[in-house]
Each structure stands twice: as structure tokens, then as C-alpha cells.
């Protein structure tokens, strides 16, 4: 994980650990409350969507409101909970109401990329754990 | 002394490793503890470049003659010798194409051209705010010159320059952030320009989002395959074992019951169990 000189995070409460906690909690909830008894494609697809949304949501909640993109995503989650939210739009097409000049946009992009890479890293590790432990 | 200055001219700017500090300091009004390096280098450059370069400068750009004389009138002698720094710098700019070095040189020449021997980078901004009306002329010429020279001209001290000053600060910030992104995003080269860089960044972000989707699909598969019934897992295992045993029994009965041997086979199969 990247650490800019200005933001040296306490490792116990870093973005990564917050995301891991939240995402694992959501994951266990998803796998526990809705067991797939038959391998029907719709159920599997539903679970896939829920896991994906949980992953994005966990990351947005871990960042909280400190970033423009997380605020936009959180508002989107809250307002469009029922609608099918496909792949979230890139930062550049985010419909956030805040003024976004080039400088802030680049800032947000850098932070967003960092969070995405954390997400990918953690999810990979979880998949590995699944393969290893079972 | 001359040797040292030659060296420091040929290798672009041994300050390059302390670039980030220099960048941020040129943009923010903070005292630069390293600016004394710039001062020394500025003096070195002054001794290095003879006044003949001055003349060539004047002849190349006759229109600048007025402003040059204006400079000579209004500023110290040191500023005249600072002139060649600009020209040399622009040439080096084309050679090395490093704007970092440019900023450092700008600030160094700026320091040398200031009348007060202050060591801080804020001298740049203070000079800009000093009311020198004659500089307004060079302002108009800024538009025709390439971007780097615009920086140079403005640096000379402009009263009406609040816009280009803020513009320069803003551009510096954007460049700094683009540099950070360049480090993060693979395959991003500063020589590509802003549009291409942004394209690369967008591609990278989209590929990361694709990765997240793919991994969530993988997680779904793993979770459904491995523990989709985490609570009734034991029950499942029992059921599976019973099914296996039933199959074994059938096979044995088909092949013919072989007394103790059959029983032994049956036991061994049951001890395997589901893995």
C-alpha cells in the first residue's frame, strides 16, 4: 500500500484493515444468510452482484466522507439501493455536485486508484484463503 | 570555480534529486533551507556565461531590446548577467526537456536578480509584486513565447501578474499530481502529454474495476463451491458419506459378495470419507 508522506496511517486503523474488516463481515453475511442450495445461475449471479456491491460499499465506507469519490458513491448507494447498479462509473463521470477542477480531479483519481488496488489485493488474498483452507 | 560551474551546467542540474522539495517550495511561500544552494549555483552560472551571450540574445530578439534595457536600468547589474541564464536555460530546456530543472534555474536566476540578498524562494513572489511598470511590456510578449519563457518573463517581476502567477502555481500543482499519477499508473509517460496520460489513467482505472468484478465472481464461485452451507456442512458430509457407502455396497453386491474381503473393502472406503 502506498503511503504519502503527509498521511502516515496508523497500521491498526489503516484503510486496508478497515476494508478487510468490513468486507469480510459482509461476505460472511452474504454466504450465511442466502445459501445456494442448487447451482442455479440466477442465484449465483445474485450472489455475485451482492459480493461486488459489498466490496465497493466496504471500500466507500472505509474511506467515509474524506474523499469526493467516496461521498458520491455513498450517496449513490443510499439513493439507488433498489436499482441495479452495474459497474460504477469512473471518477471522471461521477455525478457529484461538488466543483471538480483538474487539480482535485487528479487528487481524487490518485486516491481512488490506491483504494482500488487495495481492494483487488485484499480480494485476491481472500480467494487464496478459500482455496487454501478448503 | 569555472570548472564547477561548467559541470553543474552540463549535467542537468545536480539538484534533480531534491526536485520535489524544490517544486513544492517554488509554489508555496515557505522558507527554503536549500535555497542557499541555488544562490551559489546562480553565482556560478553568472561567472560562467560571458556577456557575449547577452549580445547574441539581444540580436536574436531585437524586440526584447527595449525590455532588456529596461531591465538594465531598473535592476542591478546582477540581473544582466542573469539574462544568459534564461537563454541557456531555454536551450537546455529543449535538450533535456525537464521542467523541474527549469524551475530550479528560474528560482536561481530570480534570486540573483533580486536586489535584496534574501535567501528564500518567496523572493520570487515578492519580486512579482514589486511594482515595476516597465515589465508590463514583456507581459504582452509572453503570449507569443513558449510556455517556459512565459514563466521566465513573469518571474522578472510583474505588478499586473497576479493572474499568471496564480496560473503558474496552478499548473505547478497539476504537474506535481500528474507526476504522482505517472508513478502509480504503469505505462504512463510524461512525454505523452496530458491527454494521452489521462487516457492511460482512465484505462488503468477501468482495468482495476474489471479486476474487482472478476475477483468478486471468483469469490462467488469459491463461496458457493466450498461452503455454501456452512452451518449444515457436517450434515452434508454425513449425507455424502452415506451416499458413497451406498454406492460401494451396490458395487460389491454386483461383483459378488466376497465375505471378509468385501467387508474390509467396505471399511476402507468408509474411512476415506469426503476430503
JSON list of C-alpha atoms in Angstrom, two decimals, chain B residues 58-198:
[
{"chain": "B", "resi": 58, "resn": "UNK", "atom": "CA", "xyz": [19.79, 40.98, -27.91]},
{"chain": "B", "resi": 59, "resn": "UNK", "atom": "CA", "xyz": [20.49, 40.48, -31.58]},
{"chain": "B", "resi": 60, "resn": "UNK", "atom": "CA", "xyz": [18.25, 37.46, -31.86]},
{"chain": "B", "resi": 61, "resn": "UNK", "atom": "CA", "xyz": [15.32, 39.12, -30.36]},
{"chain": "B", "resi": 62, "resn": "UNK", "atom": "CA", "xyz": [15.52, 42.74, -31.20]},
{"chain": "B", "resi": 63, "resn": "UNK", "atom": "CA", "xyz": [12.12, 43.44, -29.82]},
{"chain": "B", "resi": 64, "resn": "UNK", "atom": "CA", "xyz": [13.35, 42.47, -26.47]},
{"chain": "B", "resi": 65, "resn": "UNK", "atom": "CA", "xyz": [15.99, 45.13, -26.65]},
{"chain": "B", "resi": 66, "resn": "UNK", "atom": "CA", "xyz": [13.74, 47.65, -25.03]},
{"chain": "B", "resi": 67, "resn": "UNK", "atom": "CA", "xyz": [12.84, 45.39, -22.23]},
{"chain": "B", "resi": 68, "resn": "UNK", "atom": "CA", "xyz": [16.44, 44.41, -21.82]},
{"chain": "B", "resi": 69, "resn": "UNK", "atom": "CA", "xyz": [17.46, 47.97, -21.47]},
{"chain": "B", "resi": 70, "resn": "UNK", "atom": "CA", "xyz": [14.58, 48.46, -19.15]},
{"chain": "B", "resi": 71, "resn": "UNK", "atom": "CA", "xyz": [15.93, 45.65, -17.09]},
{"chain": "B", "resi": 72, "resn": "UNK", "atom": "CA", "xyz": [19.34, 47.12, -17.06]},
{"chain": "B", "resi": 73, "resn": "UNK", "atom": "CA", "xyz": [18.00, 50.43, -15.99]},
{"chain": "B", "resi": 74, "resn": "UNK", "atom": "CA", "xyz": [15.81, 49.22, -13.28]},
{"chain": "B", "resi": 75, "resn": "UNK", "atom": "CA", "xyz": [17.60, 46.24, -11.89]},
{"chain": "B", "resi": 76, "resn": "UNK", "atom": "CA", "xyz": [21.01, 45.57, -10.58]},
{"chain": "B", "resi": 77, "resn": "UNK", "atom": "CA", "xyz": [23.98, 44.64, -12.60]},
{"chain": "B", "resi": 78, "resn": "UNK", "atom": "CA", "xyz": [23.45, 41.12, -11.41]},
{"chain": "B", "resi": 79, "resn": "UNK", "atom": "CA", "xyz": [20.28, 40.87, -13.37]},
{"chain": "B", "resi": 80, "resn": "UNK", "atom": "CA", "xyz": [22.07, 41.47, -16.63]},
{"chain": "B", "resi": 81, "resn": "UNK", "atom": "CA", "xyz": [24.32, 38.56, -16.04]},
{"chain": "B", "resi": 82, "resn": "UNK", "atom": "CA", "xyz": [21.27, 36.64, -15.09]},
{"chain": "B", "resi": 83, "resn": "UNK", "atom": "CA", "xyz": [19.96, 37.14, -18.64]},
{"chain": "B", "resi": 84, "resn": "UNK", "atom": "CA", "xyz": [22.09, 34.46, -20.21]},
{"chain": "B", "resi": 85, "resn": "UNK", "atom": "CA", "xyz": [20.79, 32.06, -17.68]},
{"chain": "B", "resi": 86, "resn": "UNK", "atom": "CA", "xyz": [17.41, 32.34, -19.26]},
{"chain": "B", "resi": 87, "resn": "UNK", "atom": "CA", "xyz": [18.67, 31.75, -22.77]},
{"chain": "B", "resi": 88, "resn": "UNK", "atom": "CA", "xyz": [20.91, 28.94, -21.70]},
{"chain": "B", "resi": 89, "resn": "UNK", "atom": "CA", "xyz": [18.10, 27.54, -19.76]},
{"chain": "B", "resi": 90, "resn": "UNK", "atom": "CA", "xyz": [15.73, 27.53, -22.68]},
{"chain": "B", "resi": 91, "resn": "UNK", "atom": "CA", "xyz": [18.28, 25.79, -24.80]},
{"chain": "B", "resi": 92, "resn": "UNK", "atom": "CA", "xyz": [18.87, 23.27, -22.14]},
{"chain": "B", "resi": 93, "resn": "UNK", "atom": "CA", "xyz": [15.14, 23.03, -21.86]},
{"chain": "B", "resi": 94, "resn": "UNK", "atom": "CA", "xyz": [14.94, 21.83, -25.39]},
{"chain": "B", "resi": 95, "resn": "UNK", "atom": "CA", "xyz": [17.78, 19.47, -24.85]},
{"chain": "B", "resi": 96, "resn": "UNK", "atom": "CA", "xyz": [16.73, 17.92, -21.63]},
{"chain": "B", "resi": 97, "resn": "UNK", "atom": "CA", "xyz": [13.08, 18.77, -21.64]},
{"chain": "B", "resi": 98, "resn": "UNK", "atom": "CA", "xyz": [12.91, 18.89, -17.92]},
{"chain": "B", "resi": 99, "resn": "UNK", "atom": "CA", "xyz": [10.73, 21.48, -16.44]},
{"chain": "B", "resi": 100, "resn": "UNK", "atom": "CA", "xyz": [11.94, 20.68, -12.96]},
{"chain": "B", "resi": 101, "resn": "UNK", "atom": "CA", "xyz": [15.35, 21.94, -13.81]},
{"chain": "B", "resi": 102, "resn": "UNK", "atom": "CA", "xyz": [13.72, 24.97, -15.31]},
{"chain": "B", "resi": 103, "resn": "UNK", "atom": "CA", "xyz": [12.01, 25.84, -12.11]},
{"chain": "B", "resi": 104, "resn": "UNK", "atom": "CA", "xyz": [15.21, 25.48, -10.22]},
{"chain": "B", "resi": 105, "resn": "UNK", "atom": "CA", "xyz": [17.06, 27.65, -12.66]},
{"chain": "B", "resi": 106, "resn": "UNK", "atom": "CA", "xyz": [14.26, 30.15, -12.68]},
{"chain": "B", "resi": 107, "resn": "UNK", "atom": "CA", "xyz": [14.34, 30.42, -9.00]},
{"chain": "B", "resi": 108, "resn": "UNK", "atom": "CA", "xyz": [18.09, 30.66, -9.01]},
{"chain": "B", "resi": 109, "resn": "UNK", "atom": "CA", "xyz": [18.11, 33.40, -11.58]},
{"chain": "B", "resi": 110, "resn": "UNK", "atom": "CA", "xyz": [15.25, 35.02, -9.81]},
{"chain": "B", "resi": 111, "resn": "UNK", "atom": "CA", "xyz": [17.23, 35.04, -6.63]},
{"chain": "B", "resi": 112, "resn": "UNK", "atom": "CA", "xyz": [20.18, 36.54, -8.35]},
{"chain": "B", "resi": 113, "resn": "UNK", "atom": "CA", "xyz": [18.14, 39.28, -9.91]},
{"chain": "B", "resi": 114, "resn": "UNK", "atom": "CA", "xyz": [16.60, 40.40, -6.69]},
{"chain": "B", "resi": 115, "resn": "UNK", "atom": "CA", "xyz": [18.22, 43.33, -5.15]},
{"chain": "B", "resi": 116, "resn": "UNK", "atom": "CA", "xyz": [17.91, 42.06, -1.63]},
{"chain": "B", "resi": 117, "resn": "UNK", "atom": "CA", "xyz": [20.11, 39.18, -0.67]},
{"chain": "B", "resi": 118, "resn": "UNK", "atom": "CA", "xyz": [17.30, 37.17, 0.73]},
{"chain": "B", "resi": 119, "resn": "UNK", "atom": "CA", "xyz": [17.65, 33.51, 0.58]},
{"chain": "B", "resi": 120, "resn": "UNK", "atom": "CA", "xyz": [14.06, 32.46, 0.43]},
{"chain": "B", "resi": 121, "resn": "UNK", "atom": "CA", "xyz": [12.03, 31.28, -2.52]},
{"chain": "B", "resi": 122, "resn": "UNK", "atom": "CA", "xyz": [9.37, 33.78, -1.62]},
{"chain": "B", "resi": 123, "resn": "UNK", "atom": "CA", "xyz": [11.63, 36.28, -3.23]},
{"chain": "B", "resi": 124, "resn": "UNK", "atom": "CA", "xyz": [10.08, 35.17, -6.47]},
{"chain": "B", "resi": 125, "resn": "UNK", "atom": "CA", "xyz": [6.64, 36.15, -5.42]},
{"chain": "B", "resi": 126, "resn": "UNK", "atom": "CA", "xyz": [7.76, 39.31, -3.75]},
{"chain": "B", "resi": 127, "resn": "UNK", "atom": "CA", "xyz": [9.55, 40.37, -6.87]},
{"chain": "B", "resi": 128, "resn": "UNK", "atom": "CA", "xyz": [6.45, 39.73, -8.83]},
{"chain": "B", "resi": 129, "resn": "UNK", "atom": "CA", "xyz": [4.53, 42.01, -6.59]},
{"chain": "B", "resi": 130, "resn": "UNK", "atom": "CA", "xyz": [7.05, 44.78, -6.77]},
{"chain": "B", "resi": 131, "resn": "UNK", "atom": "CA", "xyz": [5.58, 47.49, -8.90]},
{"chain": "B", "resi": 132, "resn": "UNK", "atom": "CA", "xyz": [7.68, 47.67, -11.98]},
{"chain": "B", "resi": 133, "resn": "UNK", "atom": "CA", "xyz": [5.66, 49.20, -14.73]},
{"chain": "B", "resi": 134, "resn": "UNK", "atom": "CA", "xyz": [8.16, 48.59, -17.47]},
{"chain": "B", "resi": 135, "resn": "UNK", "atom": "CA", "xyz": [7.68, 44.89, -17.13]},
{"chain": "B", "resi": 136, "resn": "UNK", "atom": "CA", "xyz": [4.20, 45.19, -18.48]},
{"chain": "B", "resi": 137, "resn": "UNK", "atom": "CA", "xyz": [5.66, 45.29, -21.95]},
{"chain": "B", "resi": 138, "resn": "UNK", "atom": "CA", "xyz": [7.30, 41.95, -21.59]},
{"chain": "B", "resi": 139, "resn": "UNK", "atom": "CA", "xyz": [4.00, 40.62, -20.39]},
{"chain": "B", "resi": 140, "resn": "UNK", "atom": "CA", "xyz": [2.44, 41.06, -23.77]},
{"chain": "B", "resi": 141, "resn": "UNK", "atom": "CA", "xyz": [5.30, 39.25, -25.34]},
{"chain": "B", "resi": 142, "resn": "UNK", "atom": "CA", "xyz": [4.59, 36.35, -23.05]},
{"chain": "B", "resi": 143, "resn": "UNK", "atom": "CA", "xyz": [1.77, 35.22, -25.25]},
{"chain": "B", "resi": 144, "resn": "UNK", "atom": "CA", "xyz": [3.97, 34.63, -28.24]},
{"chain": "B", "resi": 145, "resn": "UNK", "atom": "CA", "xyz": [6.72, 32.89, -26.40]},
{"chain": "B", "resi": 146, "resn": "UNK", "atom": "CA", "xyz": [6.63, 29.24, -25.42]},
{"chain": "B", "resi": 147, "resn": "UNK", "atom": "CA", "xyz": [5.38, 28.39, -22.02]},
{"chain": "B", "resi": 148, "resn": "UNK", "atom": "CA", "xyz": [8.76, 28.19, -20.35]},
{"chain": "B", "resi": 149, "resn": "UNK", "atom": "CA", "xyz": [9.70, 31.69, -21.39]},
{"chain": "B", "resi": 150, "resn": "UNK", "atom": "CA", "xyz": [6.39, 32.90, -20.08]},
{"chain": "B", "resi": 151, "resn": "UNK", "atom": "CA", "xyz": [7.46, 31.63, -16.72]},
{"chain": "B", "resi": 152, "resn": "UNK", "atom": "CA", "xyz": [10.73, 33.41, -17.11]},
{"chain": "B", "resi": 153, "resn": "UNK", "atom": "CA", "xyz": [9.25, 36.72, -18.05]},
{"chain": "B", "resi": 154, "resn": "UNK", "atom": "CA", "xyz": [6.75, 36.69, -15.31]},
{"chain": "B", "resi": 155, "resn": "UNK", "atom": "CA", "xyz": [9.45, 35.80, -12.87]},
{"chain": "B", "resi": 156, "resn": "UNK", "atom": "CA", "xyz": [11.20, 39.03, -13.66]},
{"chain": "B", "resi": 157, "resn": "UNK", "atom": "CA", "xyz": [8.79, 40.95, -11.50]},
{"chain": "B", "resi": 158, "resn": "UNK", "atom": "CA", "xyz": [5.33, 41.96, -12.57]},
{"chain": "B", "resi": 159, "resn": "UNK", "atom": "CA", "xyz": [2.83, 44.08, -10.84]},
{"chain": "B", "resi": 160, "resn": "UNK", "atom": "CA", "xyz": [-0.03, 43.06, -13.10]},
{"chain": "B", "resi": 161, "resn": "UNK", "atom": "CA", "xyz": [0.88, 39.47, -12.94]},
{"chain": "B", "resi": 162, "resn": "UNK", "atom": "CA", "xyz": [-1.40, 38.09, -10.31]},
{"chain": "B", "resi": 163, "resn": "UNK", "atom": "CA", "xyz": [-3.19, 36.08, -12.95]},
{"chain": "B", "resi": 164, "resn": "UNK", "atom": "CA", "xyz": [-0.20, 34.42, -14.49]},
{"chain": "B", "resi": 165, "resn": "UNK", "atom": "CA", "xyz": [1.28, 33.90, -11.08]},
{"chain": "B", "resi": 166, "resn": "UNK", "atom": "CA", "xyz": [-1.80, 32.05, -9.92]},
{"chain": "B", "resi": 167, "resn": "UNK", "atom": "CA", "xyz": [-1.83, 30.30, -13.25]},
{"chain": "B", "resi": 168, "resn": "UNK", "atom": "CA", "xyz": [1.72, 29.17, -12.77]},
{"chain": "B", "resi": 169, "resn": "UNK", "atom": "CA", "xyz": [1.00, 27.93, -9.28]},
{"chain": "B", "resi": 170, "resn": "UNK", "atom": "CA", "xyz": [-1.98, 26.03, -10.54]},
{"chain": "B", "resi": 171, "resn": "UNK", "atom": "CA", "xyz": [-0.01, 24.48, -13.38]},
{"chain": "B", "resi": 172, "resn": "UNK", "atom": "CA", "xyz": [2.70, 23.50, -10.96]},
{"chain": "B", "resi": 173, "resn": "UNK", "atom": "CA", "xyz": [0.21, 21.76, -8.75]},
{"chain": "B", "resi": 174, "resn": "UNK", "atom": "CA", "xyz": [-1.29, 19.94, -11.69]},
{"chain": "B", "resi": 175, "resn": "UNK", "atom": "CA", "xyz": [2.13, 18.85, -12.85]},
{"chain": "B", "resi": 176, "resn": "UNK", "atom": "CA", "xyz": [3.01, 17.60, -9.44]},
{"chain": "B", "resi": 177, "resn": "UNK", "atom": "CA", "xyz": [-0.10, 15.50, -9.29]},
{"chain": "B", "resi": 178, "resn": "UNK", "atom": "CA", "xyz": [0.38, 14.25, -12.80]},
{"chain": "B", "resi": 179, "resn": "UNK", "atom": "CA", "xyz": [3.82, 13.14, -11.77]},
{"chain": "B", "resi": 180, "resn": "UNK", "atom": "CA", "xyz": [2.39, 11.19, -8.85]},
{"chain": "B", "resi": 181, "resn": "UNK", "atom": "CA", "xyz": [-0.13, 9.55, -11.09]},
{"chain": "B", "resi": 182, "resn": "UNK", "atom": "CA", "xyz": [2.62, 8.76, -13.52]},
{"chain": "B", "resi": 183, "resn": "UNK", "atom": "CA", "xyz": [4.38, 6.80, -10.84]},
{"chain": "B", "resi": 184, "resn": "UNK", "atom": "CA", "xyz": [1.28, 4.90, -9.92]},
{"chain": "B", "resi": 185, "resn": "UNK", "atom": "CA", "xyz": [-0.06, 4.11, -13.34]},
{"chain": "B", "resi": 186, "resn": "UNK", "atom": "CA", "xyz": [2.14, 1.81, -15.35]},
{"chain": "B", "resi": 187, "resn": "UNK", "atom": "CA", "xyz": [2.75, 2.73, -18.90]},
{"chain": "B", "resi": 188, "resn": "UNK", "atom": "CA", "xyz": [2.32, 6.43, -18.36]},
{"chain": "B", "resi": 189, "resn": "UNK", "atom": "CA", "xyz": [4.98, 8.69, -19.74]},
{"chain": "B", "resi": 190, "resn": "UNK", "atom": "CA", "xyz": [5.17, 12.38, -19.21]},
{"chain": "B", "resi": 191, "resn": "UNK", "atom": "CA", "xyz": [6.33, 12.88, -22.78]},
{"chain": "B", "resi": 192, "resn": "UNK", "atom": "CA", "xyz": [2.92, 11.77, -23.91]},
{"chain": "B", "resi": 193, "resn": "UNK", "atom": "CA", "xyz": [1.20, 14.93, -22.81]},
{"chain": "B", "resi": 194, "resn": "UNK", "atom": "CA", "xyz": [-1.82, 15.39, -20.64]},
{"chain": "B", "resi": 195, "resn": "UNK", "atom": "CA", "xyz": [-4.44, 13.93, -22.96]},
{"chain": "B", "resi": 196, "resn": "UNK", "atom": "CA", "xyz": [-2.66, 10.65, -23.51]},
{"chain": "B", "resi": 197, "resn": "UNK", "atom": "CA", "xyz": [-1.75, 10.39, -19.88]},
{"chain": "B", "resi": 198, "resn": "UNK", "atom": "CA", "xyz": [-5.36, 10.84, -18.89]}
]
